[in-house]
Structure formats: C-alpha cells, structure tokens
Amino acid sequence: MRFWQQPAQQLPIRVRPVRGETLISYVFRLADANDLDRPTILLGALGRPTIGLTRYLLGKDYDVALNEHSRRRLETFTGIPIARLKASLPSLHHTHDALPVDIPAIHPYRTWNLRDHCDHCVSRIPGRPRIRVHSPSFPHLCRRHRRWLAPGMAQVTRQVDLTNTPEIIRADRRYGRLRATTRDHEWTREQFTQAIWIVMDWARSSHSASPRLHARWTARADALRTFHGPFNPSPLLVFPETIALTEILCDLEWRRHVAMVNSDIDMTNFYRHITHRLGQPRTFADQLSRPRLVLDRHRLRSVTNPLQQWIIQHRHKHLQTRTKFWDRHRTGYATRTPFPEIRLL
C-alpha cells in the first residue's frame, strides 16, 4: 500500500507556514520537524505524484499543486484549517488539469519568481531550514531586519542590508499602501514594471541629463556597498524613484489627462508633475518631453524615450474615446465639459 493510500493522521508537531511560502518548502519543514527519515515521504503521503519526488525539488524552483483530496489530507497532517493554510500558501489556490478527481494526487511543477526567506528570520527558527517564498506574495524586503530580498541582481549579494538607505524602506511602505489602495495587485505590478523600465533608462543617461539624480544614485550606491551605480543600475538602486513614478502611473486623474488631452503640447503639466515628485529642476521636465539623440552608424538620430513610449501606447488605447470627445468640441475654444471616464487599460 502506498503512503497516499494510508489513512492520514495529525503529526505530533505543528509548523506554522510563512506567508507566501511554497508548499514544497512547508511540507519539507513539517517533515523535518517531525523527524521523518525523508521529507519526500510526507510529500508523497499527500497524494499520488505525477512525477518522481526528490529533495532537490526545493532548490530547483518547484512548487506542487494538490487536488481536493490531497488538500484534506494536508489539513489532517498539519492540524491547521485549510482556510488558514490558504492564507499563507499561494499554491493551494490553484489546481492542475493533469490531476485526477477520484484519488488524492499531487503535481510538482516548475515556477518562477521564487526566492529565499530572510536569513535573519530563518536564523530564529530551530534548525535554520531553507524557506522558499513566492516573490509576488511576499514583500521585497524584510522590514524587521532591513534586508532587501528580491533576487535577480547580478554582482549583488542575495540579501542586501538597507540600514544606510532608509529611503528604500520608506518607498516599500508606500508601495504597500499603493497596492492596498488600488486593490488590483496585478495591474499595480504592471505599472511598477513600466516604471522600472523608464527609471532605469534615466539612470543610464543621468550623468549628462540629470546631474542631481546622478549624484543621488551615486551616493545611494556607496551606501548600499554594491557594484551597481547609475551607469549600471539595478532595480534596488532606483527603487524610491521607481515607486514615485509608479504612484503617478497609477493615479487615475493623471492617466485620464494623458489619455484625453488634445495634443502633445498639453502634456507639459504631466512632465512637470513627474519632475516635482522627483525633486528635480524644471529643466528635467523639458528633457522628458524631448526625443533622445543616439549615434547610429556614425549618424545621430532621434528616438522616443521610454516615458514617451508609455504615453504613446496609453493614448493609442483610448484613441477612439479621445477622438469622439474632441470631435464634439471646436479645438479653438475652451470647454468646461469634463473628460469622459475611461477604463484602466
């Protein structure tokens, strides 16, 4: 008889899951806490696996999907109600088409955006287990220990001490408030990604285009003690400015302004608002409105900067609404008719 065919019983020692933790990470910790010979025994006891189970799944960016029978067995093993487990384990919200419905079954699958939990937090747990968490479900940093946890930065230590850069910690709090305000985390993250793309481009040309920002980022790089600077920026280096721009890109009034103004000349106030939020001189707004000159085969040509590209794409989405509105008004005269409401696209 296989382990998943045997009756499930509550294990002697309970283990509390970490918010955003992978199910594999949690089950392995539960098995180790209860002195099981192999952690894969408990994983296999949840249900019949669709592929072979090894301990290396924990280090290979894998998680596991359960069907309803396996979820009930997990609830029994842990002694924790499934509703509480779902609040911490994101994979319990998903299933897989390959799973049967008549027997307990599990499906390990490759996932992305995983990272290790804060080293300082893990050191407080007996045995110092390795804990893997889903990045979208877990904060960028551990505020208790002031550690940046986001992966994917070459030449930067996996977890960066932010003690000397409190502006990054404040920016993370603002990002949390923004997500709570919009209530659409996926859409907010899309705007955050757009902002990263724009601000990273600013950093690469900041030496000549924006000396104040260049000096700010250089000082921050020294405080972070990383190899990244304005010429070779990382998302961490420009994080406060990225959040400031994300807040603007998520502002419904400014999104409507960008989408509905009649001409590019009317975009001046938008550029000035960005300049004010970043604490830059008014000349920075003029630079944002101008194309960039690049050298191409010994010839200079102009290209739109990333912010202008975002504006073009956003205005294109609402071209029909904008055209209908302005067709009803003579552009040579001022009008008090408010812009129509537009959806967040």
Tab-separated table of C-alpha atoms in Angstrom, residues 17 28 37 99 101 107 263 325 328:
chain	number	residue	atom	x	y	z
A	17	PRO	CA	3.670	28.362	7.403
A	28	PHE	CA	9.652	19.597	3.920
A	37	ASP	CA	13.534	9.901	7.523
A	99	LEU	CA	-4.719	15.722	-11.569
A	101	VAL	CA	-10.504	13.859	-9.154
A	107	HIS	CA	1.577	17.589	-9.381
A	263	SER	CA	-2.253	67.369	-28.348
A	325	PHE	CA	-14.806	63.727	-27.420
A	328	ARG	CA	-17.816	67.417	-30.408
